[in-house]
Tab-separated table of C-alpha atoms in Angstrom:
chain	number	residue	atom	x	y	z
A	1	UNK	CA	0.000	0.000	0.000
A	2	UNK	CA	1.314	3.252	-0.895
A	3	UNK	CA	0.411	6.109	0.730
A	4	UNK	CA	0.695	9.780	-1.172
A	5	UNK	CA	2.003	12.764	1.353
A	6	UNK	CA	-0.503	15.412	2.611
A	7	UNK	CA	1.370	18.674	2.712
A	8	UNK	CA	-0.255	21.927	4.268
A	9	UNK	CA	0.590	24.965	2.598
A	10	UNK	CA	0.448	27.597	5.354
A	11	UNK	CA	-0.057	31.139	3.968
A	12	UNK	CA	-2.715	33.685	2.575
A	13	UNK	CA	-2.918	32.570	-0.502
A	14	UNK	CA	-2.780	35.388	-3.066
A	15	UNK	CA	-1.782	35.330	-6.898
A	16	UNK	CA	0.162	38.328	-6.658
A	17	UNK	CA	2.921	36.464	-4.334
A	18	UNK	CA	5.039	34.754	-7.431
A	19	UNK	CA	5.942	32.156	-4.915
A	20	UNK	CA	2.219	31.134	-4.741
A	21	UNK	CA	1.736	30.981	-8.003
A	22	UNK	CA	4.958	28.815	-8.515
A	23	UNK	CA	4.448	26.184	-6.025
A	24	UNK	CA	2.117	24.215	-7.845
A	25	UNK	CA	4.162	24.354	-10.969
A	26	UNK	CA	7.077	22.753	-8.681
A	27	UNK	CA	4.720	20.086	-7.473
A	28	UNK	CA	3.817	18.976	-10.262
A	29	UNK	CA	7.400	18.897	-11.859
A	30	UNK	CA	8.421	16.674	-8.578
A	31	UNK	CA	5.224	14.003	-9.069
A	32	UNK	CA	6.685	14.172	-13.180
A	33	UNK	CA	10.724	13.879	-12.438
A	34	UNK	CA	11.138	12.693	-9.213
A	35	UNK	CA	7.772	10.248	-8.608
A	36	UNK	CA	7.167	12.278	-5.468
A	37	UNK	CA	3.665	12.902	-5.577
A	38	UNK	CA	2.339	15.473	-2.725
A	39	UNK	CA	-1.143	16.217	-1.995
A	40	UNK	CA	-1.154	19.763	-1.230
A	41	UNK	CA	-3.776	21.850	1.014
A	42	UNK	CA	-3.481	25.529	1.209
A	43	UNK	CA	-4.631	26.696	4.853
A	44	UNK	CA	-4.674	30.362	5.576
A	45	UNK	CA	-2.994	31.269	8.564
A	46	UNK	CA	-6.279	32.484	9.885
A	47	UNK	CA	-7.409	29.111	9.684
A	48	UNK	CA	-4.472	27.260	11.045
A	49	UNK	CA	-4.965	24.344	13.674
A	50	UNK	CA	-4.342	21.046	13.885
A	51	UNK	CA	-1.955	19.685	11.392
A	52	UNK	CA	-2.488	15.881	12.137
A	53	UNK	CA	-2.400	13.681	9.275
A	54	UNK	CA	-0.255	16.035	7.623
A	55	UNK	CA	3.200	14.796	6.456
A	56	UNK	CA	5.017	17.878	5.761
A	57	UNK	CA	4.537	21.620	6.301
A	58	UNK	CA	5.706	24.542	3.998
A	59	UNK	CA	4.810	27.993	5.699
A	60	UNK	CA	5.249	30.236	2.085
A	61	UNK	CA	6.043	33.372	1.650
A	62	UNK	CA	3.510	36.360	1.918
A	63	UNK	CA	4.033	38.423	5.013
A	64	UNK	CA	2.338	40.514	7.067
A	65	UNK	CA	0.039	37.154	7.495
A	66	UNK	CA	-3.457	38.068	8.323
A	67	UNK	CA	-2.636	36.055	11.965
A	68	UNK	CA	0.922	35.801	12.884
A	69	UNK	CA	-0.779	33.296	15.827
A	70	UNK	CA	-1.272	31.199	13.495
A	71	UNK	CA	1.178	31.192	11.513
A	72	UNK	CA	3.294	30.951	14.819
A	73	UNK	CA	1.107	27.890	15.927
A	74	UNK	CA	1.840	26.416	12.893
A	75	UNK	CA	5.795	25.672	13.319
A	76	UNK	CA	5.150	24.620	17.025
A	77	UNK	CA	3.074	21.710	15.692
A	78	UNK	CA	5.771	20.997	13.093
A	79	UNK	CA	8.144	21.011	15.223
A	80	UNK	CA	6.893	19.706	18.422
A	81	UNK	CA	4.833	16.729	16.329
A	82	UNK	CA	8.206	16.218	14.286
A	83	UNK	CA	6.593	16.899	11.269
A	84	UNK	CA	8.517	17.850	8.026
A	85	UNK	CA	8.752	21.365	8.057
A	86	UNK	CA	9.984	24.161	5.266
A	87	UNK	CA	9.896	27.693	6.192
A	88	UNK	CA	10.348	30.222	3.119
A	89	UNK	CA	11.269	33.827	3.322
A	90	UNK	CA	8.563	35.138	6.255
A	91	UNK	CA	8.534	31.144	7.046
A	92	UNK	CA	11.979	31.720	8.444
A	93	UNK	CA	11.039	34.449	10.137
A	94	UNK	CA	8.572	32.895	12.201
A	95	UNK	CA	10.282	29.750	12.514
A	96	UNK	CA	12.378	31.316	14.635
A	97	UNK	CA	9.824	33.727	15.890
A	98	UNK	CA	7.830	30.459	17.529
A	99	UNK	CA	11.606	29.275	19.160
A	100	UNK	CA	12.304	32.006	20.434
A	101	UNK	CA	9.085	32.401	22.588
A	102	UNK	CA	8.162	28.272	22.878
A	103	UNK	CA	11.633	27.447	23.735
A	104	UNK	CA	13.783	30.005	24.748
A	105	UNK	CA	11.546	31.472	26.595
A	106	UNK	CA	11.493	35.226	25.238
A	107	UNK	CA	7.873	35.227	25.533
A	108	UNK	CA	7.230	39.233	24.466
A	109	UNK	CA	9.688	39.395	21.540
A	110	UNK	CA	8.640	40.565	18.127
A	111	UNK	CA	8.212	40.957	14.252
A	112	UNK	CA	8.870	44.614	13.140
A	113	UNK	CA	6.737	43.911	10.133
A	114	UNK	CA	3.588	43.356	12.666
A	115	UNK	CA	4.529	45.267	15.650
A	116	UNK	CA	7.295	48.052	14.843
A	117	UNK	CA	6.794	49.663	18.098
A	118	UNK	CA	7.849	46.493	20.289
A	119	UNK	CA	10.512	47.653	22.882
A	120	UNK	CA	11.936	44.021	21.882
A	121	UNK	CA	12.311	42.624	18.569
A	122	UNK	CA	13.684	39.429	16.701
A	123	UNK	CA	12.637	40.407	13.450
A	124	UNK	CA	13.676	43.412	12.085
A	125	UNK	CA	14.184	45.678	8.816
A	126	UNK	CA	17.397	44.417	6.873
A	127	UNK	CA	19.455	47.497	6.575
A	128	UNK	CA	19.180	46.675	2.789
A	129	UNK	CA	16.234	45.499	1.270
A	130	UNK	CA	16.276	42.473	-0.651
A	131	UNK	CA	13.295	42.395	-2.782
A	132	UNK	CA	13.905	40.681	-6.034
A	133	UNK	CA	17.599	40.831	-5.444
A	134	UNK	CA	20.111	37.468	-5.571
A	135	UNK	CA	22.805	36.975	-3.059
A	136	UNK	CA	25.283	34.450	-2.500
A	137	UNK	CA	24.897	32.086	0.622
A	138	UNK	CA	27.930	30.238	2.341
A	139	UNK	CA	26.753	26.968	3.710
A	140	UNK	CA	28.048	25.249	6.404
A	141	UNK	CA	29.984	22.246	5.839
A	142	UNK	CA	28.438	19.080	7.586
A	143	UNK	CA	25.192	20.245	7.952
A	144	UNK	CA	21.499	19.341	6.661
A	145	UNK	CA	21.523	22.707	4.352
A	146	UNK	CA	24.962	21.747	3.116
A	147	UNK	CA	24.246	17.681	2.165
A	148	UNK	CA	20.952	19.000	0.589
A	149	UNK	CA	22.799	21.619	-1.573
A	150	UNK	CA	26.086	20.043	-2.263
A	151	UNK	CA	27.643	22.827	-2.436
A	152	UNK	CA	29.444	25.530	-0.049
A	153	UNK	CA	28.382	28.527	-2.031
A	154	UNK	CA	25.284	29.151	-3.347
A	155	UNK	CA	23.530	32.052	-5.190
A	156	UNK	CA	20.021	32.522	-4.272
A	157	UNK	CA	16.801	34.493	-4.937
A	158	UNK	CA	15.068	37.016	-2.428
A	159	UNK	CA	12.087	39.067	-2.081
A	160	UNK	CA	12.363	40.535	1.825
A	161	UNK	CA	12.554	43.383	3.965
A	162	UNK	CA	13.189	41.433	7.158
A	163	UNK	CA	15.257	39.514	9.012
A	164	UNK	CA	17.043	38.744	11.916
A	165	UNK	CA	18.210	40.479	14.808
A	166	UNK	CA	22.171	39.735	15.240
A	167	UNK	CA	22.084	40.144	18.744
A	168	UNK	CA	20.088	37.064	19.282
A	169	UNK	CA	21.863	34.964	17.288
A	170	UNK	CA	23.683	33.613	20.387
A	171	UNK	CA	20.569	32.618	22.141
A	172	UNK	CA	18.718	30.855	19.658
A	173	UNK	CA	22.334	28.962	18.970
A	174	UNK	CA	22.503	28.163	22.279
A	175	UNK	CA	18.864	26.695	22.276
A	176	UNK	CA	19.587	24.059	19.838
A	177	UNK	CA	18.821	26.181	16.363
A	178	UNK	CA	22.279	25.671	14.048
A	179	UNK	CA	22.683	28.390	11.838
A	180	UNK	CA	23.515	26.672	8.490
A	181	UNK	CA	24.140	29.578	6.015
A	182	UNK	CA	25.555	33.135	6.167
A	183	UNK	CA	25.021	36.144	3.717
A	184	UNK	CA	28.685	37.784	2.856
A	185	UNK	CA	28.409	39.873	5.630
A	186	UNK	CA	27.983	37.235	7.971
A	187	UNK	CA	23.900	37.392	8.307
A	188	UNK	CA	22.315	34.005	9.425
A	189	UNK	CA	19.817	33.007	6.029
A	190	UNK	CA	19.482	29.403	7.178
A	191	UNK	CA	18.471	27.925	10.013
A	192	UNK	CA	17.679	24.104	11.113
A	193	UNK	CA	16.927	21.573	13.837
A	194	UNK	CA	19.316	19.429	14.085
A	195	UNK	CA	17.017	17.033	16.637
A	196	UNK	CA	14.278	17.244	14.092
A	197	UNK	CA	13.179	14.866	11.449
A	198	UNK	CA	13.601	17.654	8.522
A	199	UNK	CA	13.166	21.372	9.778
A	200	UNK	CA	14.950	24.349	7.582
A	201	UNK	CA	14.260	27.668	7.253
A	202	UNK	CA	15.882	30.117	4.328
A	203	UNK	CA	15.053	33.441	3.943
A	204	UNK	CA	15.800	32.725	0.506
A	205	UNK	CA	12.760	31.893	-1.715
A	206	UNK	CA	14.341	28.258	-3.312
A	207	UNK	CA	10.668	28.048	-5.327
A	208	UNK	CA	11.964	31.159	-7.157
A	209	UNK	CA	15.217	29.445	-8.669
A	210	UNK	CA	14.911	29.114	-12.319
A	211	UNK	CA	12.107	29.070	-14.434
A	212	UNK	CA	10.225	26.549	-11.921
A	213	UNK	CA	10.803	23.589	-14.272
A	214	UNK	CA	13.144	21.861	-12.527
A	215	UNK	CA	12.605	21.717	-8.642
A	216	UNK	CA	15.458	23.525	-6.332
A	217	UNK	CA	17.678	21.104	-3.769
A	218	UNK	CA	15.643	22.103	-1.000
A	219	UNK	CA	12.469	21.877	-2.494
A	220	UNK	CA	12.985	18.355	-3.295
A	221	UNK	CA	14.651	17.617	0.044
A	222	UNK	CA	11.277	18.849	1.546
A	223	UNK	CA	9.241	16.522	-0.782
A	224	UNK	CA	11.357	13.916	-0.200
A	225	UNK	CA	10.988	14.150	3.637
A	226	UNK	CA	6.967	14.222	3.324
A	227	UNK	CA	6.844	11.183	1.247
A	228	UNK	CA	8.724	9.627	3.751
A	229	UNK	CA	6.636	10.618	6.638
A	230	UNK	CA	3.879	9.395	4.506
A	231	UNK	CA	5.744	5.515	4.610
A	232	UNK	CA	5.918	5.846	8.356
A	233	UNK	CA	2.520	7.041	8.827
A	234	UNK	CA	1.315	3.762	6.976
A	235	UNK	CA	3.320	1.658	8.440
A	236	UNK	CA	1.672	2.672	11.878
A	237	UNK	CA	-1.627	2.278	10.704
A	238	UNK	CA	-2.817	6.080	9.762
Protein backbone atom coordinates (compact mmCIF):
# COMPACT_ATOMS: atom_id res chain seq x y z
CA UNK A 1 0.00 0.00 0.00
CA UNK A 2 1.31 3.25 -0.90
CA UNK A 3 0.41 6.11 0.73
CA UNK A 4 0.69 9.78 -1.17
CA UNK A 5 2.00 12.76 1.35
CA UNK A 6 -0.50 15.41 2.61
CA UNK A 7 1.37 18.67 2.71
CA UNK A 8 -0.26 21.93 4.27
CA UNK A 9 0.59 24.96 2.60
CA UNK A 10 0.45 27.60 5.35
CA UNK A 11 -0.06 31.14 3.97
CA UNK A 12 -2.72 33.69 2.58
CA UNK A 13 -2.92 32.57 -0.50
CA UNK A 14 -2.78 35.39 -3.07
CA UNK A 15 -1.78 35.33 -6.90
CA UNK A 16 0.16 38.33 -6.66
CA UNK A 17 2.92 36.46 -4.33
CA UNK A 18 5.04 34.75 -7.43
CA UNK A 19 5.94 32.16 -4.91
CA UNK A 20 2.22 31.13 -4.74
CA UNK A 21 1.74 30.98 -8.00
CA UNK A 22 4.96 28.82 -8.51
CA UNK A 23 4.45 26.18 -6.02
CA UNK A 24 2.12 24.22 -7.84
CA UNK A 25 4.16 24.35 -10.97
CA UNK A 26 7.08 22.75 -8.68
CA UNK A 27 4.72 20.09 -7.47
CA UNK A 28 3.82 18.98 -10.26
CA UNK A 29 7.40 18.90 -11.86
CA UNK A 30 8.42 16.67 -8.58
CA UNK A 31 5.22 14.00 -9.07
CA UNK A 32 6.69 14.17 -13.18
CA UNK A 33 10.72 13.88 -12.44
CA UNK A 34 11.14 12.69 -9.21
CA UNK A 35 7.77 10.25 -8.61
CA UNK A 36 7.17 12.28 -5.47
CA UNK A 37 3.66 12.90 -5.58
CA UNK A 38 2.34 15.47 -2.73
CA UNK A 39 -1.14 16.22 -1.99
CA UNK A 40 -1.15 19.76 -1.23
CA UNK A 41 -3.78 21.85 1.01
CA UNK A 42 -3.48 25.53 1.21
CA UNK A 43 -4.63 26.70 4.85
CA UNK A 44 -4.67 30.36 5.58
CA UNK A 45 -2.99 31.27 8.56
CA UNK A 46 -6.28 32.48 9.89
CA UNK A 47 -7.41 29.11 9.68
CA UNK A 48 -4.47 27.26 11.04
CA UNK A 49 -4.97 24.34 13.67
CA UNK A 50 -4.34 21.05 13.88
CA UNK A 51 -1.95 19.68 11.39
CA UNK A 52 -2.49 15.88 12.14
CA UNK A 53 -2.40 13.68 9.27
CA UNK A 54 -0.25 16.03 7.62
CA UNK A 55 3.20 14.80 6.46
CA UNK A 56 5.02 17.88 5.76
CA UNK A 57 4.54 21.62 6.30
CA UNK A 58 5.71 24.54 4.00
CA UNK A 59 4.81 27.99 5.70
CA UNK A 60 5.25 30.24 2.08
CA UNK A 61 6.04 33.37 1.65
CA UNK A 62 3.51 36.36 1.92
CA UNK A 63 4.03 38.42 5.01
CA UNK A 64 2.34 40.51 7.07
CA UNK A 65 0.04 37.15 7.49
CA UNK A 66 -3.46 38.07 8.32
CA UNK A 67 -2.64 36.05 11.96
CA UNK A 68 0.92 35.80 12.88
CA UNK A 69 -0.78 33.30 15.83
CA UNK A 70 -1.27 31.20 13.49
CA UNK A 71 1.18 31.19 11.51
CA UNK A 72 3.29 30.95 14.82
CA UNK A 73 1.11 27.89 15.93
CA UNK A 74 1.84 26.42 12.89
CA UNK A 75 5.79 25.67 13.32
CA UNK A 76 5.15 24.62 17.02
CA UNK A 77 3.07 21.71 15.69
CA UNK A 78 5.77 21.00 13.09
CA UNK A 79 8.14 21.01 15.22
CA UNK A 80 6.89 19.71 18.42
CA UNK A 81 4.83 16.73 16.33
CA UNK A 82 8.21 16.22 14.29
CA UNK A 83 6.59 16.90 11.27
CA UNK A 84 8.52 17.85 8.03
CA UNK A 85 8.75 21.37 8.06
CA UNK A 86 9.98 24.16 5.27
CA UNK A 87 9.90 27.69 6.19
CA UNK A 88 10.35 30.22 3.12
CA UNK A 89 11.27 33.83 3.32
CA UNK A 90 8.56 35.14 6.25
CA UNK A 91 8.53 31.14 7.05
CA UNK A 92 11.98 31.72 8.44
CA UNK A 93 11.04 34.45 10.14
CA UNK A 94 8.57 32.90 12.20
CA UNK A 95 10.28 29.75 12.51
CA UNK A 96 12.38 31.32 14.64
CA UNK A 97 9.82 33.73 15.89
CA UNK A 98 7.83 30.46 17.53
CA UNK A 99 11.61 29.28 19.16
CA UNK A 100 12.30 32.01 20.43
CA UNK A 101 9.08 32.40 22.59
CA UNK A 102 8.16 28.27 22.88
CA UNK A 103 11.63 27.45 23.73
CA UNK A 104 13.78 30.01 24.75
CA UNK A 105 11.55 31.47 26.60
CA UNK A 106 11.49 35.23 25.24
CA UNK A 107 7.87 35.23 25.53
CA UNK A 108 7.23 39.23 24.47
CA UNK A 109 9.69 39.40 21.54
CA UNK A 110 8.64 40.57 18.13
CA UNK A 111 8.21 40.96 14.25
CA UNK A 112 8.87 44.61 13.14
CA UNK A 113 6.74 43.91 10.13
CA UNK A 114 3.59 43.36 12.67
CA UNK A 115 4.53 45.27 15.65
CA UNK A 116 7.30 48.05 14.84
CA UNK A 117 6.79 49.66 18.10
CA UNK A 118 7.85 46.49 20.29
CA UNK A 119 10.51 47.65 22.88
CA UNK A 120 11.94 44.02 21.88
CA UNK A 121 12.31 42.62 18.57
CA UNK A 122 13.68 39.43 16.70
CA UNK A 123 12.64 40.41 13.45
CA UNK A 124 13.68 43.41 12.08
CA UNK A 125 14.18 45.68 8.82
CA UNK A 126 17.40 44.42 6.87
CA UNK A 127 19.46 47.50 6.57
CA UNK A 128 19.18 46.68 2.79
CA UNK A 129 16.23 45.50 1.27
CA UNK A 130 16.28 42.47 -0.65
CA UNK A 131 13.29 42.39 -2.78
CA UNK A 132 13.90 40.68 -6.03
CA UNK A 133 17.60 40.83 -5.44
CA UNK A 134 20.11 37.47 -5.57
CA UNK A 135 22.81 36.97 -3.06
CA UNK A 136 25.28 34.45 -2.50
CA UNK A 137 24.90 32.09 0.62
CA UNK A 138 27.93 30.24 2.34
CA UNK A 139 26.75 26.97 3.71
CA UNK A 140 28.05 25.25 6.40
CA UNK A 141 29.98 22.25 5.84
CA UNK A 142 28.44 19.08 7.59
CA UNK A 143 25.19 20.25 7.95
CA UNK A 144 21.50 19.34 6.66
CA UNK A 145 21.52 22.71 4.35
CA UNK A 146 24.96 21.75 3.12
CA UNK A 147 24.25 17.68 2.16
CA UNK A 148 20.95 19.00 0.59
CA UNK A 149 22.80 21.62 -1.57
CA UNK A 150 26.09 20.04 -2.26
CA UNK A 151 27.64 22.83 -2.44
CA UNK A 152 29.44 25.53 -0.05
CA UNK A 153 28.38 28.53 -2.03
CA UNK A 154 25.28 29.15 -3.35
CA UNK A 155 23.53 32.05 -5.19
CA UNK A 156 20.02 32.52 -4.27
CA UNK A 157 16.80 34.49 -4.94
CA UNK A 158 15.07 37.02 -2.43
CA UNK A 159 12.09 39.07 -2.08
CA UNK A 160 12.36 40.53 1.82
CA UNK A 161 12.55 43.38 3.96
CA UNK A 162 13.19 41.43 7.16
CA UNK A 163 15.26 39.51 9.01
CA UNK A 164 17.04 38.74 11.92
CA UNK A 165 18.21 40.48 14.81
CA UNK A 166 22.17 39.73 15.24
CA UNK A 167 22.08 40.14 18.74
CA UNK A 168 20.09 37.06 19.28
CA UNK A 169 21.86 34.96 17.29
CA UNK A 170 23.68 33.61 20.39
CA UNK A 171 20.57 32.62 22.14
CA UNK A 172 18.72 30.86 19.66
CA UNK A 173 22.33 28.96 18.97
CA UNK A 174 22.50 28.16 22.28
CA UNK A 175 18.86 26.70 22.28
CA UNK A 176 19.59 24.06 19.84
CA UNK A 177 18.82 26.18 16.36
CA UNK A 178 22.28 25.67 14.05
CA UNK A 179 22.68 28.39 11.84
CA UNK A 180 23.51 26.67 8.49
CA UNK A 181 24.14 29.58 6.01
CA UNK A 182 25.56 33.14 6.17
CA UNK A 183 25.02 36.14 3.72
CA UNK A 184 28.68 37.78 2.86
CA UNK A 185 28.41 39.87 5.63
CA UNK A 186 27.98 37.24 7.97
CA UNK A 187 23.90 37.39 8.31
CA UNK A 188 22.32 34.01 9.43
CA UNK A 189 19.82 33.01 6.03
CA UNK A 190 19.48 29.40 7.18
CA UNK A 191 18.47 27.92 10.01
CA UNK A 192 17.68 24.10 11.11
CA UNK A 193 16.93 21.57 13.84
CA UNK A 194 19.32 19.43 14.09
CA UNK A 195 17.02 17.03 16.64
CA UNK A 196 14.28 17.24 14.09
CA UNK A 197 13.18 14.87 11.45
CA UNK A 198 13.60 17.65 8.52
CA UNK A 199 13.17 21.37 9.78
CA UNK A 200 14.95 24.35 7.58
CA UNK A 201 14.26 27.67 7.25
CA UNK A 202 15.88 30.12 4.33
CA UNK A 203 15.05 33.44 3.94
CA UNK A 204 15.80 32.73 0.51
CA UNK A 205 12.76 31.89 -1.71
CA UNK A 206 14.34 28.26 -3.31
CA UNK A 207 10.67 28.05 -5.33
CA UNK A 208 11.96 31.16 -7.16
CA UNK A 209 15.22 29.44 -8.67
CA UNK A 210 14.91 29.11 -12.32
CA UNK A 211 12.11 29.07 -14.43
CA UNK A 212 10.22 26.55 -11.92
CA UNK A 213 10.80 23.59 -14.27
CA UNK A 214 13.14 21.86 -12.53
CA UNK A 215 12.60 21.72 -8.64
CA UNK A 216 15.46 23.53 -6.33
CA UNK A 217 17.68 21.10 -3.77
CA UNK A 218 15.64 22.10 -1.00
CA UNK A 219 12.47 21.88 -2.49
CA UNK A 220 12.99 18.36 -3.30
CA UNK A 221 14.65 17.62 0.04
CA UNK A 222 11.28 18.85 1.55
CA UNK A 223 9.24 16.52 -0.78
CA UNK A 224 11.36 13.92 -0.20
CA UNK A 225 10.99 14.15 3.64
CA UNK A 226 6.97 14.22 3.32
CA UNK A 227 6.84 11.18 1.25
CA UNK A 228 8.72 9.63 3.75
CA UNK A 229 6.64 10.62 6.64
CA UNK A 230 3.88 9.39 4.51
CA UNK A 231 5.74 5.51 4.61
CA UNK A 232 5.92 5.85 8.36
CA UNK A 233 2.52 7.04 8.83
CA UNK A 234 1.31 3.76 6.98
CA UNK A 235 3.32 1.66 8.44
CA UNK A 236 1.67 2.67 11.88
CA UNK A 237 -1.63 2.28 10.70
CA UNK A 238 -2.82 6.08 9.76
Amino acid sequence: MTQKARVALVGDRSDGVRSHVRIPTLFARLAERDDLELDAYWIPTDAAGDLTGFDGVWLVPGSPYRSEAGAVETVRAARENGIPFLGTCAGFQHALLEFARNVCGLDGIGHAENAPDSPDRLIVPLACSLVGHEGAVHVTPGTLAARVLGVERSVERYHCSYGLDARHLDTLAANGVVFSGFDGDGDARIAELPEHPFFLATLFQPELAGDGTRPHPLVQAFARAAADHAKLSVHSGR
